[in-house]
RNA sequence: AGGGGCGUAGCUCAGUGGUAGAGCAGCGGCCUUUUAAGCCGAAGGUCGUGGGUUCGAUCCCCACCGCCCCUACCA
């Protein structure tokens, strides 16, 4: 075992041997500590030099060395713990000959424990006056450079442990993500929801339109899919009388990667019986505004060049949004009534395409698409990028929404809404379709239409569950990763996922082999 | 999948058709309140990989590998 940089690796191994030769246990089993570096900083930041002298504070602090400055018979170092750095001061006349020998053999990256008391240096920095020093773990590899840190995104993602150590704000992002999920659980807990876990390995990957990952169970000799959504299982649970359920967990979609897409991603899905999508609009706004307030301590978030105000929600129907954001240069905007008329979306698409060709934009391909699909495409082309402020877009074309209930007054529309903020699509919700006959018909239409992102098989068990009776229910899904992006002002999903999917690293050895490689053209 | 960009020391980056530099880190030395510590000295590179053009390539051309960004599918 030998890693780059080899010279430093070997050098550090030598030092480890020298430390052992001095009589220190090179791998001690524990360190009884009184404070982490962060705790020291938190508790004693306001203590003056005089106060620390009058009332000495003894501490035992573990931490990882970030910097070392040797000054002959003394030396300073900073140790890191819980995301904060704390200075230590080591003197030969205090720690003794052997202790100072140890200090000289320490490297940046080593984990040590110090015993001593707090004081302030001439420049006023809170510092541990070290009386005893121990090595807790030797680092055989160096840390990235102290001033510029680690900037190479590839190394940052592959060796996230380095990124977390060296880039303080990265730690903050994941602390905030954890806080967000914790607050989410409190929110649903307080509303009598029950948290559940449903299968991630499924015989039929339903509940969304996406290409699934395929796997196989040996003992049962079963082909299985990694789930693309928990939706159909959660609704089975509502049938079973769990009137309010939620799940926070991973979904897997075998699609391309982008700044907004990782093949595995985390979703919150929640279902509430005896409610419709209007109820969920209120609940969703309350959830998001509350989360932003408790997690960020404010309701206005900076996101890139924008300020996103979570007290200023707007609600637009999809047709209203098309009218509202219709480009002026494309001529008079179609009204919701125009878009509702038969042939209306077709005419609007033609009008849009004329404008698109003139302005070097991608036109919409109208061939063989339904009015509903065209309306959805128009919305994406014209409106989506403008949805910076928190917005609910509602009343989707029914033929884009096979699991949603139709509106009573307009069966071409589904009772469905999506949540947008910061230009990100954050979530999706609807009044759940609970008429088993209509559900079967919509499933069959979907299967007939075909495509890799559609299940090949009818989920009969789900239909049987619906026949048992799903109460009127509304459900929603919220992308946790994207929400984290918004709350931490990150613009790539990889910045909010600890280990995003990357191609395997090629080290000198043979390429990685999979037991079963599925060949696809 | 298509288009654009990037790849030089462990890290952050300069640079040139005549095989390379800085700062930090590392190594040897000096230094008892420093903090991007300082000073002296020595070391460190198949310039992503493989071809081609050339007397000569890290630089020019081609292919490949990896990463980033945009577009397409999706949340």
XYZ file of C-alpha atoms (C1' of nucleotides) in Angstrom:
596
model
C 0.000 0.000 0.000
C 1.533 3.208 -1.166
C -0.191 6.388 -2.257
C 0.904 9.587 -3.949
C 2.798 11.668 -3.005
C 5.078 8.749 -2.259
C 7.985 10.729 -0.804
C 5.728 12.383 1.763
C 3.932 9.121 2.460
C 7.214 7.377 3.258
C 8.477 10.371 5.200
C 5.398 10.278 7.424
C 5.746 6.544 7.992
C 9.297 7.164 9.190
C 8.051 9.808 11.596
C 5.454 7.396 12.893
C 8.213 4.898 13.668
C 10.260 7.613 15.366
C 7.287 8.588 17.514
C 6.801 4.973 18.541
C 10.530 4.809 19.349
C 10.052 7.765 21.703
C 7.721 5.532 23.681
C 4.376 6.880 22.494
C 1.564 4.526 21.531
C 1.277 5.234 17.799
C -2.406 4.226 17.716
C -4.004 4.986 21.074
C -7.562 3.760 21.519
C -9.237 6.833 22.933
C -8.829 10.338 24.221
C -10.936 11.648 27.068
C -11.694 15.218 26.092
C -13.473 18.097 27.755
C -14.012 20.285 24.692
C -13.866 20.096 20.942
C -12.135 23.043 19.271
C -15.567 24.358 18.291
C -16.766 24.091 21.879
C -13.774 26.054 23.163
C -14.372 28.784 20.635
C -18.093 28.821 21.370
C -17.750 28.963 25.146
C -14.739 31.201 25.674
C -14.733 33.560 22.707
C -15.550 36.525 24.956
C -13.123 35.724 27.786
C -10.381 38.375 28.077
C -6.720 37.652 28.666
C -7.000 38.938 32.242
C -10.042 36.810 32.983
C -8.315 33.708 31.645
C -5.314 34.444 33.853
C -7.367 35.114 36.967
C -9.593 32.073 36.476
C -7.639 29.456 34.550
C -9.664 27.096 32.388
C -8.279 23.612 31.953
C -9.095 21.795 28.745
C -8.424 18.505 26.997
C -8.999 19.036 23.279
C -8.691 16.643 20.324
C -8.278 17.957 16.805
C -6.628 17.673 13.444
C -3.563 19.810 12.756
C -4.157 22.374 10.003
C -1.101 24.599 10.333
C 2.222 24.463 12.159
C 4.594 27.353 12.863
C 7.799 26.299 14.599
C 9.887 28.899 16.418
C 12.932 27.124 17.782
C 12.023 25.976 21.263
C 8.324 26.873 20.874
C 5.700 26.467 18.236
C 2.129 27.276 17.265
C -0.388 25.158 15.452
C -4.065 25.277 14.595
C -6.212 22.236 15.192
C -9.577 21.653 13.571
C -12.610 20.093 15.206
C -16.310 20.296 14.417
C -15.571 22.801 11.687
C -13.755 25.312 13.895
C -10.045 25.930 14.288
C -8.293 26.526 17.584
C -4.703 27.620 18.127
C -2.338 25.741 20.402
C 1.004 26.904 21.796
C 3.735 24.400 22.636
C 6.879 25.237 24.629
C 9.820 22.928 25.134
C 10.242 24.052 28.751
C 6.632 23.077 29.434
C 6.103 19.805 27.562
C 9.666 18.604 28.142
C 12.317 17.154 25.874
C 10.319 14.119 24.826
C 7.087 16.039 24.333
C 8.858 18.549 22.150
C 10.478 15.759 20.118
C 6.972 14.479 19.459
C 5.801 17.954 18.490
C 8.617 18.208 15.958
C 7.545 14.962 14.333
C 3.950 16.026 13.854
C 2.671 16.900 10.417
C -0.220 18.846 9.026
C -3.150 16.461 8.954
C -2.187 14.515 12.102
C -4.842 14.089 14.775
C -3.643 15.003 18.241
C -4.940 15.601 21.724
C -3.722 18.488 23.887
C -4.033 19.008 27.622
C -3.560 22.491 29.008
C -5.269 25.765 29.791
C -6.561 28.695 27.787
C -4.819 32.036 27.339
C -4.644 34.845 24.819
C -1.531 35.625 22.790
C -0.130 39.119 22.301
C -2.312 39.510 19.260
C -5.308 38.423 21.330
C -6.010 35.006 19.814
C -7.612 32.460 22.123
C -5.024 29.673 22.443
C -4.370 26.479 24.393
C -1.215 26.599 26.487
C -0.194 22.994 26.001
C 1.067 21.102 29.048
C 0.770 17.649 27.527
C 0.598 16.524 23.945
C -0.405 13.139 22.490
C -0.628 11.773 18.995
C -4.035 10.223 18.359
C -3.657 9.275 14.682
C -0.863 9.848 12.224
C -1.923 11.045 8.787
C 0.211 9.360 6.157
C -0.954 11.755 3.453
C -0.717 15.554 3.435
C -3.672 17.921 3.361
C -4.182 20.226 0.384
C -2.570 23.624 0.480
C -3.589 25.859 3.369
C -4.250 29.093 1.538
C -6.010 28.183 -1.710
C -7.400 24.947 -0.344
C -8.750 22.286 -2.627
C -10.329 23.703 -5.768
C -10.245 20.786 -8.207
C -13.921 19.760 -8.275
C -13.108 16.246 -9.342
C -10.870 15.641 -6.340
C -13.395 17.438 -4.131
C -16.127 14.967 -5.102
C -13.995 11.846 -5.219
C -12.178 12.550 -1.957
C -14.959 14.334 -0.129
C -13.153 13.767 3.177
C -10.500 16.239 2.039
C -13.091 18.691 0.802
C -14.893 18.569 4.149
C -11.689 19.101 6.097
C -10.318 21.914 4.051
C -13.308 23.837 2.720
C -15.313 25.081 5.676
C -18.351 26.102 3.643
C -18.715 22.550 2.307
C -19.249 21.321 5.831
C -21.838 24.081 6.302
C -23.757 22.902 3.243
C -24.140 19.393 4.606
C -24.911 20.597 8.105
C -27.692 22.652 6.617
C -28.955 19.726 4.579
C -29.131 17.600 7.732
C -30.944 20.376 9.553
C -33.416 20.712 6.705
C -34.329 17.031 6.866
C -34.586 17.092 10.654
C -36.952 20.083 10.507
C -38.985 18.360 7.839
C -39.526 15.390 10.137
C -40.589 17.708 12.956
C -43.079 19.385 10.641
C -44.798 16.127 9.742
C -44.465 14.720 13.241
C -46.345 17.748 14.533
C -49.153 17.057 12.066
C -49.662 13.419 13.035
C -47.907 11.975 10.011
C -46.236 8.606 10.266
C -42.855 8.040 8.619
C -42.504 4.840 6.624
C -40.050 3.064 4.371
C -41.298 1.320 1.264
C -39.466 -0.965 -1.150
C -36.610 0.400 -3.188
C -36.398 -2.865 -5.112
C -39.587 -3.309 -7.043
C -40.988 -5.774 -9.549
C -42.635 -2.973 -11.499
C -41.022 0.448 -11.392
C -44.018 2.757 -11.310
C -45.146 6.065 -9.896
C -43.259 8.258 -12.350
C -42.033 8.323 -15.916
C -38.345 7.454 -15.928
C -36.004 4.743 -17.057
C -35.229 2.430 -14.132
C -32.058 0.638 -13.090
C -32.310 -3.121 -13.446
C -30.990 -5.621 -10.941
C -31.515 -9.239 -10.048
C -32.229 -11.297 -6.950
C -30.382 -14.590 -7.046
C -32.225 -16.766 -4.524
C -35.625 -15.930 -5.955
C -34.221 -15.672 -9.460
C -36.151 -12.461 -9.886
C -35.452 -9.496 -12.097
C -35.953 -6.349 -10.018
C -35.968 -2.617 -10.616
C -34.618 0.065 -8.333
C -37.568 2.281 -7.644
C -38.128 5.491 -9.548
C -40.717 6.667 -7.005
C -42.310 5.413 -3.772
C -45.712 6.750 -4.818
C -47.676 3.572 -5.479
C -46.561 1.947 -2.217
C -47.340 5.016 -0.153
C -50.858 5.124 -1.552
C -51.278 1.428 -0.704
C -50.536 2.484 2.859
C -53.232 5.141 2.737
C -55.602 2.409 1.606
C -54.410 0.553 4.699
C -55.576 3.354 6.912
C -52.326 5.279 7.355
C -54.113 8.507 6.552
C -51.003 10.639 6.780
C -47.742 9.051 5.639
C -44.430 10.332 4.459
C -41.133 8.915 3.330
C -37.762 10.587 2.929
C -35.547 8.382 0.862
C -33.668 7.668 -2.317
C -35.050 7.226 -5.811
C -33.063 5.985 -8.768
C -33.495 7.053 -12.348
C -31.347 5.787 -15.167
C -31.120 9.127 -16.963
C -28.483 11.634 -17.871
C -26.506 13.641 -15.351
C -26.636 17.387 -15.091
C -26.313 20.183 -12.597
C -29.845 19.327 -11.528
C -29.847 15.541 -11.914
C -28.040 12.767 -10.082
C -29.022 9.157 -10.827
C -29.842 8.626 -7.157
C -31.571 11.475 -5.425
C -33.522 12.031 -2.264
C -37.214 12.801 -2.215
C -39.754 13.592 0.386
C -43.138 12.186 -0.516
C -46.168 12.747 1.674
C -49.832 11.771 1.386
C -52.803 13.132 3.243
C -56.226 11.512 3.144
C -59.491 13.453 2.864
C -57.714 16.339 1.140
C -57.228 17.640 -2.369
C -54.449 19.504 -4.112
C -55.701 22.877 -2.875
C -55.107 21.721 0.691
C -51.615 20.637 -0.242
C -50.875 24.011 -1.836
C -51.452 25.600 1.555
C -49.517 22.899 3.367
C -46.597 23.033 0.949
C -46.248 26.780 1.243
C -46.352 26.482 5.005
C -43.753 23.696 4.947
C -41.322 25.502 2.685
C -41.630 28.930 4.234
C -41.236 27.409 7.696
C -38.210 25.366 6.644
C -36.511 28.353 5.111
C -37.164 30.408 8.217
C -35.917 27.850 10.749
C -33.008 26.517 8.708
C -31.738 29.808 7.297
C -33.015 32.244 9.878
C -34.556 34.445 7.203
C -37.297 34.227 4.616
C -35.385 35.859 1.770
C -32.672 33.684 0.273
C -29.911 34.823 -2.018
C -29.776 32.489 -5.008
C -27.185 33.473 -7.591
C -28.040 36.973 -8.700
C -31.554 36.739 -7.233
C -33.267 37.235 -3.905
C -35.950 34.603 -3.400
C -38.646 35.767 -0.995
C -40.467 32.906 0.686
C -43.214 35.116 2.024
C -44.308 36.129 -1.486
C -45.824 32.993 -3.007
C -47.647 33.242 -6.269
C -50.017 30.740 -7.826
C -50.593 30.553 -11.555
C -52.360 28.012 -13.654
C -50.157 26.595 -16.364
C -52.156 28.463 -19.014
C -51.919 31.703 -17.044
C -48.176 31.248 -16.766
C -47.880 30.829 -20.542
C -49.778 34.063 -21.056
C -47.859 35.897 -18.338
C -44.406 35.012 -19.624
C -45.173 35.008 -23.347
C -42.287 36.819 -25.060
C -43.354 40.257 -26.320
C -41.540 39.734 -29.638
C -43.677 36.667 -30.330
C -46.813 38.696 -30.851
C -50.005 38.775 -28.788
C -49.968 36.229 -25.980
C -52.530 33.437 -26.030
C -55.037 33.732 -23.197
C -55.988 30.797 -20.967
C -59.264 30.684 -22.894
C -57.378 30.475 -26.217
C -55.286 27.616 -24.847
C -58.385 25.821 -23.585
C -60.083 25.823 -27.005
C -59.575 22.806 -29.255
C -56.631 23.589 -31.563
C -55.552 26.452 -29.301
C -52.275 24.941 -28.134
C -51.433 24.032 -31.751
C -51.915 27.617 -32.885
C -49.879 28.928 -29.948
C -47.060 26.500 -30.761
C -46.999 27.663 -34.384
C -46.865 31.256 -33.232
C -44.086 30.409 -30.787
C -42.125 28.470 -33.422
C -42.146 31.401 -35.831
C -40.636 33.502 -33.063
C -38.210 30.728 -32.058
C -36.821 30.340 -35.586
C -36.360 34.078 -35.897
C -34.442 34.246 -32.591
C -32.319 31.080 -32.910
C -34.289 29.204 -30.277
C -35.272 25.559 -30.420
C -38.763 25.254 -31.882
C -41.304 22.852 -30.421
C -41.888 19.720 -32.473
C -45.656 19.613 -32.846
C -45.929 16.327 -34.735
C -48.367 13.828 -33.279
C -48.411 15.394 -29.860
C -51.592 15.930 -27.920
C -52.847 19.374 -26.987
C -51.932 18.653 -23.380
C -48.352 17.727 -24.185
C -48.025 20.846 -26.340
C -49.297 23.017 -23.511
C -46.676 21.490 -21.230
C -43.933 22.131 -23.794
C -45.067 25.713 -24.267
C -44.943 26.237 -20.528
C -41.406 24.891 -20.361
C -40.265 26.959 -23.318
C -41.830 30.213 -22.275
C -42.358 30.329 -18.530
C -40.172 27.955 -16.576
C -36.970 29.978 -16.527
C -38.812 32.989 -15.132
C -40.032 31.227 -12.011
C -37.520 32.700 -9.589
C -39.915 33.701 -6.829
C -41.699 30.816 -5.099
C -44.490 29.784 -7.432
C -47.097 27.078 -7.628
C -48.049 26.171 -11.176
C -51.344 24.302 -11.185
C -53.799 22.577 -13.509
C -51.600 20.441 -15.682
C -52.823 18.748 -18.837
C -54.430 15.486 -17.773
C -52.569 13.451 -20.372
C -49.273 14.376 -18.679
C -50.569 13.191 -15.324
C -51.671 9.543 -15.338
C -51.902 9.282 -11.552
C -53.779 12.537 -10.934
C -57.485 13.203 -10.688
C -59.136 15.194 -13.443
C -60.916 18.436 -12.725
C -64.669 18.021 -12.582
C -65.276 21.151 -14.669
C -62.581 20.393 -17.286
C -61.530 16.784 -17.765
C -58.587 17.807 -19.962
C -56.946 19.218 -16.840
C -55.538 17.358 -13.880
C -55.637 18.594 -10.304
C -51.896 18.851 -10.102
C -49.340 21.496 -9.221
C -45.600 21.866 -9.310
C -43.420 23.958 -7.048
C -40.813 26.292 -8.509
C -38.300 28.608 -6.857
C -34.962 30.014 -7.918
C -35.643 28.623 -11.389
C -35.584 25.099 -9.941
C -38.397 22.610 -10.149
C -38.684 21.564 -6.522
C -41.738 19.391 -6.346
C -44.892 17.945 -7.748
C -48.282 17.266 -6.184
C -51.803 16.224 -7.028
C -55.181 15.023 -6.004
C -54.620 11.296 -6.289
C -56.627 9.397 -8.838
C -58.577 6.815 -6.837
C -61.061 5.510 -9.413
C -59.629 2.053 -10.163
C -61.276 1.777 -13.572
C -59.914 5.082 -14.774
C -56.525 4.249 -13.310
C -56.424 0.945 -15.170
C -57.370 2.664 -18.390
C -54.676 5.303 -17.962
C -52.067 2.661 -17.153
C -53.068 0.736 -20.255
C -52.831 3.848 -22.432
C -49.368 4.517 -21.021
C -48.188 0.969 -21.677
C -49.629 1.096 -25.194
C -47.714 4.310 -25.871
C -44.572 2.423 -24.837
C -41.083 3.717 -24.264
C -38.314 2.718 -21.923
C -39.477 5.128 -19.247
C -42.855 3.441 -18.951
C -43.483 0.157 -17.100
C -44.058 -2.758 -19.458
C -46.487 -4.397 -17.112
C -49.722 -3.419 -15.498
C -49.371 -3.015 -11.714
C -52.367 -5.164 -10.904
C -51.678 -5.238 -7.208
C -51.912 -1.464 -7.105
C -55.226 -1.596 -8.920
C -56.439 -4.205 -6.451
C -55.482 -1.835 -3.632
C -57.490 0.936 -5.295
C -60.444 -1.453 -5.533
C -60.205 -1.823 -1.788
C -60.833 1.910 -1.626
C -58.332 4.766 -1.526
C -59.962 7.690 0.279
C -59.809 11.032 -1.469
C -56.143 11.822 -0.987
C -53.632 14.399 -2.035
C -49.916 13.706 -2.247
C -46.733 15.586 -2.997
C -43.080 14.938 -3.730
C -40.279 17.332 -2.944
C -36.702 17.057 -4.175
C -34.487 17.338 -1.108
C -31.312 17.829 -3.110
C -32.692 20.725 -5.089
C -34.207 22.278 -2.014
C -30.789 22.061 -0.385
C -29.296 23.782 -3.435
C -31.717 26.636 -2.966
C -31.077 26.915 0.764
C -27.299 26.892 0.366
C -26.991 28.927 -2.832
C -25.331 26.046 -4.683
C -25.889 25.713 -8.404
C -24.903 22.110 -8.983
C -26.634 19.128 -7.397
C -23.193 17.571 -6.867
C -22.458 20.271 -4.336
C -25.259 19.025 -2.088
C -24.731 15.264 -2.493
C -21.778 13.957 -0.475
C -20.727 11.370 -3.037
C -22.243 12.216 -6.422
C -21.933 9.625 -9.158
C -18.710 9.989 -11.160
C -17.028 7.709 -13.605
C -14.657 5.356 -11.802
C -11.182 6.685 -11.330
C -8.588 4.848 -13.398
C -5.624 3.991 -11.214
C -2.758 2.098 -12.821
C -4.416 -1.264 -12.147
C -6.949 -3.060 -14.334
C -10.263 -1.391 -15.188
C -13.116 -2.114 -12.767
C -15.060 -5.245 -13.523
C -18.733 -5.872 -12.864
C -19.998 -9.394 -12.191
C -22.715 -8.927 -14.747
C -22.413 -6.180 -17.262
C -25.619 -5.458 -19.106
C -24.778 -4.484 -22.619
C -26.990 -1.857 -24.146
C -26.689 -0.125 -27.465
C -26.099 11.472 -26.709
C -24.544 16.573 -29.236
C -21.744 21.397 -28.610
C -17.995 24.315 -25.813
C -13.959 24.485 -22.155
C -10.143 22.424 -19.075
C -6.013 18.640 -17.751
C 1.796 21.416 -16.125
C 5.284 19.362 -8.908
C 1.267 16.658 -3.320
C -1.976 21.578 -3.531
C -2.953 26.561 -6.077
C -1.251 28.369 -10.579
C 2.480 30.812 -14.396
C 4.900 29.567 -19.082
C 7.469 28.497 -24.092
C 8.267 24.897 -31.223
C 14.782 24.026 -28.587
C 12.250 18.491 -23.010
C 9.945 23.659 -17.531
C 9.029 27.804 -13.227
C 6.534 30.461 -8.514
C 3.989 30.200 -3.796
C 2.367 26.694 -0.239
C 3.274 21.593 1.514
C 7.594 18.123 2.201
C 13.359 17.628 3.519
C 18.193 19.820 6.302
C 19.473 24.125 9.371
C 18.480 28.991 12.585
C 14.699 31.190 15.637
C 10.786 30.965 23.315
C 3.757 34.934 21.764
C 3.577 33.327 15.807
C -0.618 33.388 12.562
C -0.592 33.127 4.403
C 5.484 33.499 10.453
C 10.522 34.692 8.660
C 15.656 33.615 6.956
C 19.505 30.096 4.680
C 20.130 25.495 1.851
C 18.904 21.165 -0.973
C 15.207 18.286 -3.450
C 10.831 17.319 -6.176
C 7.917 16.730 -13.104
C 7.414 10.398 -18.791
C 3.695 18.906 -18.818
C -3.654 13.363 -18.723
C -2.674 8.806 -22.382
C -1.471 7.170 -27.392
C -0.399 8.450 -32.310
C 1.089 12.207 -36.125
C 3.644 16.779 -38.205
C 8.733 18.497 -37.273
C 15.855 18.141 -37.134
C 13.276 18.730 -32.420
C 6.581 18.749 -29.255
C 4.621 20.208 -22.819
C 3.197 23.821 -26.884
C 0.734 22.496 -33.512
C -2.783 18.325 -35.542
C -5.750 13.635 -34.605
C -7.767 9.970 -31.393
C -8.729 8.348 -26.542
C -9.430 9.046 -21.018
C -11.264 12.152 -17.057
C -13.667 16.525 -15.170
C -16.640 21.136 -15.747
C -20.481 24.041 -18.404
C -24.607 24.306 -21.977
C -28.445 21.560 -24.775
C -31.714 16.958 -24.933
C -34.619 13.068 -21.205
C -36.172 13.760 -16.346
C -37.236 15.738 -10.384
